[in-house]
mmCIF file of N, CA and C in Angstrom:
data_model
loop_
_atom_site.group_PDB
_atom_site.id
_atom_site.type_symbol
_atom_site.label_atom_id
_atom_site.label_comp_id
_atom_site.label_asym_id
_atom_site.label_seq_id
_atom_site.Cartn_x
_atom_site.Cartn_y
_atom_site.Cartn_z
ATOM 1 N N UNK A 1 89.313 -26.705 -5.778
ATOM 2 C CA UNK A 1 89.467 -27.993 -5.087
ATOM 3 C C UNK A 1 90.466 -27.816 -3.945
ATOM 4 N N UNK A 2 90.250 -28.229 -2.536
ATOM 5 C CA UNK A 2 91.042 -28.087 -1.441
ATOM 6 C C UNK A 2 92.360 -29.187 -1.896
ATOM 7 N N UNK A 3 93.073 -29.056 -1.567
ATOM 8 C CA UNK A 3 94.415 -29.574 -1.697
ATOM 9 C C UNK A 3 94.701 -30.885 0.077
ATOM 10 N N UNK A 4 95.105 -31.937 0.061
ATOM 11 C CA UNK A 4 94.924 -32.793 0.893
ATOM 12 C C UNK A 4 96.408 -33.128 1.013
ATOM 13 N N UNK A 5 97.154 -33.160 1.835
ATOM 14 C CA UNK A 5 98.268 -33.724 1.625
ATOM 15 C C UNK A 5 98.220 -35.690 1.781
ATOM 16 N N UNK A 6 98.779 -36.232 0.654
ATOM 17 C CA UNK A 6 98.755 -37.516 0.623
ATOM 18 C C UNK A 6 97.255 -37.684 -0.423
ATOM 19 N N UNK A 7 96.580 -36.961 -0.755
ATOM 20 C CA UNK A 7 95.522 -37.394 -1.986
ATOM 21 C C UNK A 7 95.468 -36.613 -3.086
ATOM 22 N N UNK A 8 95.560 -37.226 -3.908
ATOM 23 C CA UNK A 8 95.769 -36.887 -5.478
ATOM 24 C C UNK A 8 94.940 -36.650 -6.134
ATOM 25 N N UNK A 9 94.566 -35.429 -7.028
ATOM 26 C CA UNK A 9 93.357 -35.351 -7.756
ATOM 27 C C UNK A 9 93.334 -35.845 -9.083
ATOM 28 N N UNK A 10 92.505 -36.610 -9.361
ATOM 29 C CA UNK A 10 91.951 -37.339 -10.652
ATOM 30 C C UNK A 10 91.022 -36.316 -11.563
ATOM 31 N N UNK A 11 91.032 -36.986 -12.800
ATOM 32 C CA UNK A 11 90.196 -36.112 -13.667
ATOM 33 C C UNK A 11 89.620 -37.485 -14.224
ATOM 34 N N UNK A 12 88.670 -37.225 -15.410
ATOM 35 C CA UNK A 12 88.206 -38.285 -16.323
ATOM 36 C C UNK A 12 88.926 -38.730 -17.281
ATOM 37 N N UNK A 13 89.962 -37.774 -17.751
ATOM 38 C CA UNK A 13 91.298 -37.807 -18.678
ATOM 39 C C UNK A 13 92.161 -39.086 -18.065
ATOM 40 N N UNK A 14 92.667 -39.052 -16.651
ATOM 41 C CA UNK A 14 93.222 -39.904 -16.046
ATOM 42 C C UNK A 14 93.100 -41.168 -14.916
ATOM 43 N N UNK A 15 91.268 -40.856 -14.422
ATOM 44 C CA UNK A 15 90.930 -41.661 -13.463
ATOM 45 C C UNK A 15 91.258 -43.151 -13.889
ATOM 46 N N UNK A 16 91.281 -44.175 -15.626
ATOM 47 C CA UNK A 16 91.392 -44.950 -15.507
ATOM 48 C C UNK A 16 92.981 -45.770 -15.698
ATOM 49 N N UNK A 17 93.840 -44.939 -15.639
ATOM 50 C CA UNK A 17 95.329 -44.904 -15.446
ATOM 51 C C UNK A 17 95.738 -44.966 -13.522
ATOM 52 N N UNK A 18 95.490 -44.164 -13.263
ATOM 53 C CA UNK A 18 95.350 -43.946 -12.089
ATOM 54 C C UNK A 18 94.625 -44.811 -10.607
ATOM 55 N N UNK A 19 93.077 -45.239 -11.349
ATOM 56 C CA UNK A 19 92.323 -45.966 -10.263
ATOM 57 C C UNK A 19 92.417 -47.337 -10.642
ATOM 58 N N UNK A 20 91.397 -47.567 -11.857
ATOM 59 C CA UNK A 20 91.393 -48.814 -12.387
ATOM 60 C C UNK A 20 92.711 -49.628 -12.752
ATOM 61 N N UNK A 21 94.067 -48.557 -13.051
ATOM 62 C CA UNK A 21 95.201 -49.280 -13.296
ATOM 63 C C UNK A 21 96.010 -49.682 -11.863
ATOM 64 N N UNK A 22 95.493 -48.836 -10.978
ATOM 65 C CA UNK A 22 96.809 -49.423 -9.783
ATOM 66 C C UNK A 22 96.825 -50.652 -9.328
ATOM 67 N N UNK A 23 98.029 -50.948 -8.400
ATOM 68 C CA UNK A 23 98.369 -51.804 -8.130
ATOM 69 C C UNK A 23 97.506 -51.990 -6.219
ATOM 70 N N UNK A 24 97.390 -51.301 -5.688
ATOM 71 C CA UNK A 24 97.078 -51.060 -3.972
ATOM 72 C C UNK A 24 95.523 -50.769 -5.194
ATOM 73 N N UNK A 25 94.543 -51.322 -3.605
ATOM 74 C CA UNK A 25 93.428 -50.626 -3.453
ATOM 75 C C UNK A 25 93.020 -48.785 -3.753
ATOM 76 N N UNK A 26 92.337 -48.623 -4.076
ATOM 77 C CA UNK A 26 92.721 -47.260 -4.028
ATOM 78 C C UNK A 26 90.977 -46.804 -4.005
ATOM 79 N N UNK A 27 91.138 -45.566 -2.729
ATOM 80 C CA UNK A 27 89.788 -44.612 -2.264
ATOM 81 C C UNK A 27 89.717 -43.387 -3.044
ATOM 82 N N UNK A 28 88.733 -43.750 -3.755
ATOM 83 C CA UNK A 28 88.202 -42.479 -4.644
ATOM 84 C C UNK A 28 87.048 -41.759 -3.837
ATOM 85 N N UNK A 29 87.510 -40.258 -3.486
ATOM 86 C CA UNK A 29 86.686 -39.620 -2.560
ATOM 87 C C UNK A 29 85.872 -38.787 -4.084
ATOM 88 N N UNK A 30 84.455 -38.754 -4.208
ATOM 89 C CA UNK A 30 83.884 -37.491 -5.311
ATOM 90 C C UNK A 30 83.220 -36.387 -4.435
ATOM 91 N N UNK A 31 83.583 -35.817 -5.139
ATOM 92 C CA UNK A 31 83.932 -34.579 -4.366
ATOM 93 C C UNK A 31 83.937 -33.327 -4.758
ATOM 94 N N UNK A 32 83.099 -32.256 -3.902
ATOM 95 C CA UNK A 32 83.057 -30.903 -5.286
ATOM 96 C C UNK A 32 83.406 -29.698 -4.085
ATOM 97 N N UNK A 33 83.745 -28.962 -4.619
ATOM 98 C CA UNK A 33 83.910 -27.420 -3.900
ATOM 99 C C UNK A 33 82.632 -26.600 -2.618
ATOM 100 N N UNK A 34 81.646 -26.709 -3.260
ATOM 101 C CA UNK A 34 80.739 -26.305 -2.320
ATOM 102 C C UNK A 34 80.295 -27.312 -1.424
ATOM 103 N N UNK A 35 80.946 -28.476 -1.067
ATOM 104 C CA UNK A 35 80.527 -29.208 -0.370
ATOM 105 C C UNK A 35 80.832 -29.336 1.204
ATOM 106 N N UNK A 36 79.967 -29.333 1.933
ATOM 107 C CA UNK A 36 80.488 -29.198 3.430
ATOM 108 C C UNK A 36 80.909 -30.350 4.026
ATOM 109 N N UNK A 37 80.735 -30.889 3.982
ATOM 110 C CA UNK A 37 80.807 -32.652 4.448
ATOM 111 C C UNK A 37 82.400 -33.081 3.860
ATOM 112 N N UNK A 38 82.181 -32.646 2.814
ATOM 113 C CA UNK A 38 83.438 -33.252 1.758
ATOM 114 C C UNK A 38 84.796 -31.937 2.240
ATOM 115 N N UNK A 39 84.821 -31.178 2.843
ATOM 116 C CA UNK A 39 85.750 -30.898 3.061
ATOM 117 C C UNK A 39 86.208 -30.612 5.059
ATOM 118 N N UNK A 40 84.838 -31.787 5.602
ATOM 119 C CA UNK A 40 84.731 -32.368 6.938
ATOM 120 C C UNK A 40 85.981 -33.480 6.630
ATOM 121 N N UNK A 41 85.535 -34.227 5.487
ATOM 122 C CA UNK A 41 86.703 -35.202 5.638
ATOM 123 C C UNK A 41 87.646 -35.018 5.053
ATOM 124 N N UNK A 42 88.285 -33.840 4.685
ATOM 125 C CA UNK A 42 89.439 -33.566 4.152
ATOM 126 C C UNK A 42 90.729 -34.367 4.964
ATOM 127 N N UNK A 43 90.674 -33.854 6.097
ATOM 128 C CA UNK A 43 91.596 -34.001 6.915
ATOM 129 C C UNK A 43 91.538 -35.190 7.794
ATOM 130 N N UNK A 44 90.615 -36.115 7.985
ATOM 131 C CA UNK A 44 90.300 -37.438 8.071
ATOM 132 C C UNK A 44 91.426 -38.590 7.243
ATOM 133 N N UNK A 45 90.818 -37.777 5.738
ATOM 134 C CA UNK A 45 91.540 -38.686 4.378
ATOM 135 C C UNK A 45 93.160 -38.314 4.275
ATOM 136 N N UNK A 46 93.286 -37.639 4.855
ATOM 137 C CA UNK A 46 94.830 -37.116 5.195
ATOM 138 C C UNK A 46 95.578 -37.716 5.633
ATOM 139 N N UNK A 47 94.991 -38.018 7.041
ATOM 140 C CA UNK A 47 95.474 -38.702 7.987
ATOM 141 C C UNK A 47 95.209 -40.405 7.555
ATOM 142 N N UNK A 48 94.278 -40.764 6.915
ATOM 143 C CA UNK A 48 94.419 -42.095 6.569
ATOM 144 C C UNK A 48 95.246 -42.542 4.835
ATOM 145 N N UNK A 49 95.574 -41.129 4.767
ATOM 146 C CA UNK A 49 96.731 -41.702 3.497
ATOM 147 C C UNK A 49 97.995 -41.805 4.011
ATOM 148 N N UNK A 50 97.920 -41.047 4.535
ATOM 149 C CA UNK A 50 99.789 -40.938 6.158
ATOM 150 C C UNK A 50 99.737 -42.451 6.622
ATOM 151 N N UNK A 51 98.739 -42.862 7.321
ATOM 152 C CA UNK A 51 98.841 -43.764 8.018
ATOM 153 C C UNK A 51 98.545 -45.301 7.308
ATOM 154 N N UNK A 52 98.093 -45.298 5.975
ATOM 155 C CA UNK A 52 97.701 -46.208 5.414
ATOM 156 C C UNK A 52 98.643 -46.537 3.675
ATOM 157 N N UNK A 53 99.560 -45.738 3.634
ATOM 158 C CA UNK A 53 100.430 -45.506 2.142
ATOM 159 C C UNK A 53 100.239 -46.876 1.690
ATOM 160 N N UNK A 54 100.911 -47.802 2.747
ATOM 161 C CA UNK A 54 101.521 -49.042 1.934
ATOM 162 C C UNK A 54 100.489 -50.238 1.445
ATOM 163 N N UNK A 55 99.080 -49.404 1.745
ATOM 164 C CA UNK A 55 98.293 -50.696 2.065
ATOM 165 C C UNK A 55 96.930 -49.898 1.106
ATOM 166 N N UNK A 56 97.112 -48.846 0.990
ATOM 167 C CA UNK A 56 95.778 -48.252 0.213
ATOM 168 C C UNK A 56 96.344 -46.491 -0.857
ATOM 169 N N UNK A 57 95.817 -46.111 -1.320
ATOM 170 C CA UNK A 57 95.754 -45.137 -2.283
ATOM 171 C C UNK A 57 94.345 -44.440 -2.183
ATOM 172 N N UNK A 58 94.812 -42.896 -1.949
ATOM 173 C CA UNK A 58 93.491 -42.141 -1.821
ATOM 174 C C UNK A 58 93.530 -41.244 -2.979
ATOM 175 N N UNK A 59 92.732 -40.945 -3.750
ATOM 176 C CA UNK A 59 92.484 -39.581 -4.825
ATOM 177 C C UNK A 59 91.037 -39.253 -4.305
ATOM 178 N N UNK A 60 91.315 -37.837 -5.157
ATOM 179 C CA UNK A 60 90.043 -37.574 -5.377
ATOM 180 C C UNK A 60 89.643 -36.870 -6.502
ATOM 181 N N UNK A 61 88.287 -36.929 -6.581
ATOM 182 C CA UNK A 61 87.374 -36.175 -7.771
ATOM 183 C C UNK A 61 86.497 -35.382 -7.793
ATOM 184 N N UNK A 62 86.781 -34.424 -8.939
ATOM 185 C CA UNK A 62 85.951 -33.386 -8.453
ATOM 186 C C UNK A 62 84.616 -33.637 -9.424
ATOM 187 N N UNK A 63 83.297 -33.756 -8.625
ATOM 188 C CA UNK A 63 82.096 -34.145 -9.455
ATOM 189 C C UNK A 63 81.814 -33.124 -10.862
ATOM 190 N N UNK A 64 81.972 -31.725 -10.457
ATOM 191 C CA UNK A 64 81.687 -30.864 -11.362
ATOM 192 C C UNK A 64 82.017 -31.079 -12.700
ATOM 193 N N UNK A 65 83.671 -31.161 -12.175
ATOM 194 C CA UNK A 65 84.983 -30.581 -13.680
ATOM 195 C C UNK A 65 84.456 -31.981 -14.426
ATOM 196 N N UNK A 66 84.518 -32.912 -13.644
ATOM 197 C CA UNK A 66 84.625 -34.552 -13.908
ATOM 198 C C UNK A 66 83.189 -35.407 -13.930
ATOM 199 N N UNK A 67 82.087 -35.021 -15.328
ATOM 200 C CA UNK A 67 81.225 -35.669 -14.868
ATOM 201 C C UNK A 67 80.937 -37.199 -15.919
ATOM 202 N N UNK A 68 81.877 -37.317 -16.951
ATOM 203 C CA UNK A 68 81.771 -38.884 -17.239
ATOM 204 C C UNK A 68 81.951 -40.055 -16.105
ATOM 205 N N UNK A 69 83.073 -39.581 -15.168
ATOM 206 C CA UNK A 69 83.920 -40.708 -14.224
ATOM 207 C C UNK A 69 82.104 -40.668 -13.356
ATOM 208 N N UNK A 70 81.968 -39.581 -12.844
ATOM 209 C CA UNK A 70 80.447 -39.666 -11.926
ATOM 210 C C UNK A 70 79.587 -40.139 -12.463
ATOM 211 N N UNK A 71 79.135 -40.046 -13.721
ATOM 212 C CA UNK A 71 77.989 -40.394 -13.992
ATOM 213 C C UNK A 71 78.421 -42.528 -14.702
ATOM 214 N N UNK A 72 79.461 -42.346 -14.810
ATOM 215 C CA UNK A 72 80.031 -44.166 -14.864
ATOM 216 C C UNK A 72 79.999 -44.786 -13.494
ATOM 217 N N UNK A 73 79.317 -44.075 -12.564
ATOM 218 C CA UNK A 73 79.908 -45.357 -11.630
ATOM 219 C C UNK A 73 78.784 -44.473 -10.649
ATOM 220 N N UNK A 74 77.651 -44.077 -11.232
ATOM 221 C CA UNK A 74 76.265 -43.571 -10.961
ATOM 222 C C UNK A 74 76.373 -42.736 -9.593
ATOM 223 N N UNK A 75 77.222 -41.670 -9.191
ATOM 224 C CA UNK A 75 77.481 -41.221 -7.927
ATOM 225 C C UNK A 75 76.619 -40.072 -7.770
ATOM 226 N N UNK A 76 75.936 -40.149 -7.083
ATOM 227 C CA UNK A 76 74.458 -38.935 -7.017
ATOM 228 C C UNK A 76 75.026 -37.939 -5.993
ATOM 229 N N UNK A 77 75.079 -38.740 -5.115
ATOM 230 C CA UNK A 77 75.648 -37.474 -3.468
ATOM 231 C C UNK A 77 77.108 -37.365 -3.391
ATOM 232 N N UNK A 78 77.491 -36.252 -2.852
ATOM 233 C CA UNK A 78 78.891 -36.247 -2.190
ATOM 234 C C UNK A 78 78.921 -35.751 -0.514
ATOM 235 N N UNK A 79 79.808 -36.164 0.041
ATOM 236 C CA UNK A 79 80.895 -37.246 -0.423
ATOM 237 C C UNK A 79 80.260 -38.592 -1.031
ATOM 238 N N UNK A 80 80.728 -38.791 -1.834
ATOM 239 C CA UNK A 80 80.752 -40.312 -2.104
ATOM 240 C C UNK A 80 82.716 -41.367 -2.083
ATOM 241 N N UNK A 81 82.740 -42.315 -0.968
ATOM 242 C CA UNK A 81 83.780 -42.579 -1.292
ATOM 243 C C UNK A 81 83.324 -44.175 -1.987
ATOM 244 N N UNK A 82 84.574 -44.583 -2.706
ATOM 245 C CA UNK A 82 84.423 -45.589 -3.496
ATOM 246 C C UNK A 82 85.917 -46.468 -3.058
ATOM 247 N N UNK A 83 86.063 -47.658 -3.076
ATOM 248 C CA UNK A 83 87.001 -48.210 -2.777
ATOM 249 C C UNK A 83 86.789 -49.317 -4.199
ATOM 250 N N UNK A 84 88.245 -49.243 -5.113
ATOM 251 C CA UNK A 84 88.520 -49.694 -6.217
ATOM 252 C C UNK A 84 89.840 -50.811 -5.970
ATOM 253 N N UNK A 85 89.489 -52.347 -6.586
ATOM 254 C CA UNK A 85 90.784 -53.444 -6.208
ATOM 255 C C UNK A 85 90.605 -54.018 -7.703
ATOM 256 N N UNK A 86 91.467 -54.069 -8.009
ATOM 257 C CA UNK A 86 91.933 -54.783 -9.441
ATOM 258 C C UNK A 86 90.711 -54.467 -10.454
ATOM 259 N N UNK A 87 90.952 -52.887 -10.460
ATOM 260 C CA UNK A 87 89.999 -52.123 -11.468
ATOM 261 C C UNK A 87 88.369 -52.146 -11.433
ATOM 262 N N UNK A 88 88.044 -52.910 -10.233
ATOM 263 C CA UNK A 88 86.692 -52.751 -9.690
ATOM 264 C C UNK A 88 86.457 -52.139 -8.517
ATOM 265 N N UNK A 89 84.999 -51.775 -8.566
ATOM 266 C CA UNK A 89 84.328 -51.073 -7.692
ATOM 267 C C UNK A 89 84.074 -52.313 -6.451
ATOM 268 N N UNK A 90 84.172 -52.487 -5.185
ATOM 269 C CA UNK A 90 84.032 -53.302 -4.670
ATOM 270 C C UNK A 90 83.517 -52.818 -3.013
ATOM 271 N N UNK A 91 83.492 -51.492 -3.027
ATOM 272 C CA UNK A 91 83.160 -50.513 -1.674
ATOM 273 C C UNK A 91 82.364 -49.433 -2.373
ATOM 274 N N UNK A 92 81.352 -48.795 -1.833
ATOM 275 C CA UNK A 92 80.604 -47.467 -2.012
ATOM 276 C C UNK A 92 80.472 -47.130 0.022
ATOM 277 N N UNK A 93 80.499 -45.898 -0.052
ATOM 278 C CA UNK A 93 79.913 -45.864 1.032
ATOM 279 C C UNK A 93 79.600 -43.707 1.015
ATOM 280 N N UNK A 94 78.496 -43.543 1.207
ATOM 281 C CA UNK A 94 78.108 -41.897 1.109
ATOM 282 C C UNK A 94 78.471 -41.370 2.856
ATOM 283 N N UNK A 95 79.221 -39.838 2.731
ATOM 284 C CA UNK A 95 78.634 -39.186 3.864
ATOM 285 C C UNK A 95 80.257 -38.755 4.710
ATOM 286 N N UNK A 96 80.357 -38.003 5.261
ATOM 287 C CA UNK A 96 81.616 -37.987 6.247
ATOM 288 C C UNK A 96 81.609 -38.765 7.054
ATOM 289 N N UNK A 97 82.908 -39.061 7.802
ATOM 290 C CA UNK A 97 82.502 -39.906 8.790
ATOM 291 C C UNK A 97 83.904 -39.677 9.736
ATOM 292 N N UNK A 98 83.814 -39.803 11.058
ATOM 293 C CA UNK A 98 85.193 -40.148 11.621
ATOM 294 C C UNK A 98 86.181 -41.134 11.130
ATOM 295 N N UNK A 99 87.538 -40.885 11.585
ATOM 296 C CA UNK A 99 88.883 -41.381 11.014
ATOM 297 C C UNK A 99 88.574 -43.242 11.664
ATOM 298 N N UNK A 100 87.810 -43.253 12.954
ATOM 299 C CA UNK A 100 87.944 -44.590 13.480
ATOM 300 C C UNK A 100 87.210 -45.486 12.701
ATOM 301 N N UNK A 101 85.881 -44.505 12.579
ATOM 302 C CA UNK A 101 85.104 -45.238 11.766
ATOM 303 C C UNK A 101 85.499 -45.711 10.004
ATOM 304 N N UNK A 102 85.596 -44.690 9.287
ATOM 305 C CA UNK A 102 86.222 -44.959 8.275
ATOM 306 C C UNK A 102 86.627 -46.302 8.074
ATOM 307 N N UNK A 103 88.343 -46.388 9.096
ATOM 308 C CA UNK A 103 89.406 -47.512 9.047
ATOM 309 C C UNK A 103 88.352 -48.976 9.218
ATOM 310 N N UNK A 104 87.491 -48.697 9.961
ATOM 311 C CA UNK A 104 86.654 -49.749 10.492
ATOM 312 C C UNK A 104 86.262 -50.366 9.344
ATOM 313 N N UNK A 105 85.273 -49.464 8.369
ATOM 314 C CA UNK A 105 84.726 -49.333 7.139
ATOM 315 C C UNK A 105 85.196 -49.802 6.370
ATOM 316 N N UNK A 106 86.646 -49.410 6.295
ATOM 317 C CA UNK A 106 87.746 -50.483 4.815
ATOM 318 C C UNK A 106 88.650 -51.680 5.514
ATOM 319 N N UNK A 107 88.343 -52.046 6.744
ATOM 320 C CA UNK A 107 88.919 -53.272 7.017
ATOM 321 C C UNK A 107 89.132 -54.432 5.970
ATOM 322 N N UNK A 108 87.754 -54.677 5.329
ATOM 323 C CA UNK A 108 87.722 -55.832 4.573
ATOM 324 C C UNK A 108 87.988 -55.452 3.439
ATOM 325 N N UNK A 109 88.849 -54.536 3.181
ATOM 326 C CA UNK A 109 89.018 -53.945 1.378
ATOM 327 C C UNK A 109 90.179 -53.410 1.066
ATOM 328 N N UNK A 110 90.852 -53.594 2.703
ATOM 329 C CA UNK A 110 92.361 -53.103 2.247
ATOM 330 C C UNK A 110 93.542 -54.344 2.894
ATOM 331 N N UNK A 111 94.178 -54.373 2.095
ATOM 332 C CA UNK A 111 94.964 -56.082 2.613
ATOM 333 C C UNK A 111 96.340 -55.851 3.291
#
């Protein structure tokens, strides 16, 4: 698993401590090793955990190691990001994408 500065890796042991328990919104990127796309937005999600701390929470998951959390919340492709608010799923969105776009993307999901 690539290492992100500002995103935290989850397991199935801890995703519902972690996602479903926080307090901020929080972007669950799924996410696996051979993936090209998913490590396009490595550094995207970097830059929007730097720039977004006080207002959102990024982890991520790795589909492989972690496949109860994937197969609970039916995630077929990666990237898949997920945006989670008071222990619900309330954002899906598949695919890399630019940093502008992204922010654009979670306007209405991060307060």
């Amino acid at each position: 698993m690539i290492r992100i500065d500002g995103v935290t890796e989850v397991t199935d042991a801890d995703f519902d401590a972690e996602v479903l328990g926080a307090e901020l919104p929080v972007l669950v990127k799924f996410t696996a090793d051979w993936c090209g796309p998913c490590r396009q937005l490595g550094p995207v999600l970097g830059a929007v955990a730097a720039e977004e701390a006080d207002r959102l929470r990024i982890v991520q998951l790795d589909v492989d190691r972690n496949p109860e959390i994937t197969v609970r919340y039916g995630v077929l492709a990666t990237p898949t990001l997920m945006v989670f608010r008071a222990g619900e799923p309330v954002k899906s969105m598949v695919g890399a994408r630019p940093k502008r776009r992204l922010l654009m993307e979670l306007e209405d999901v991060i307060v």
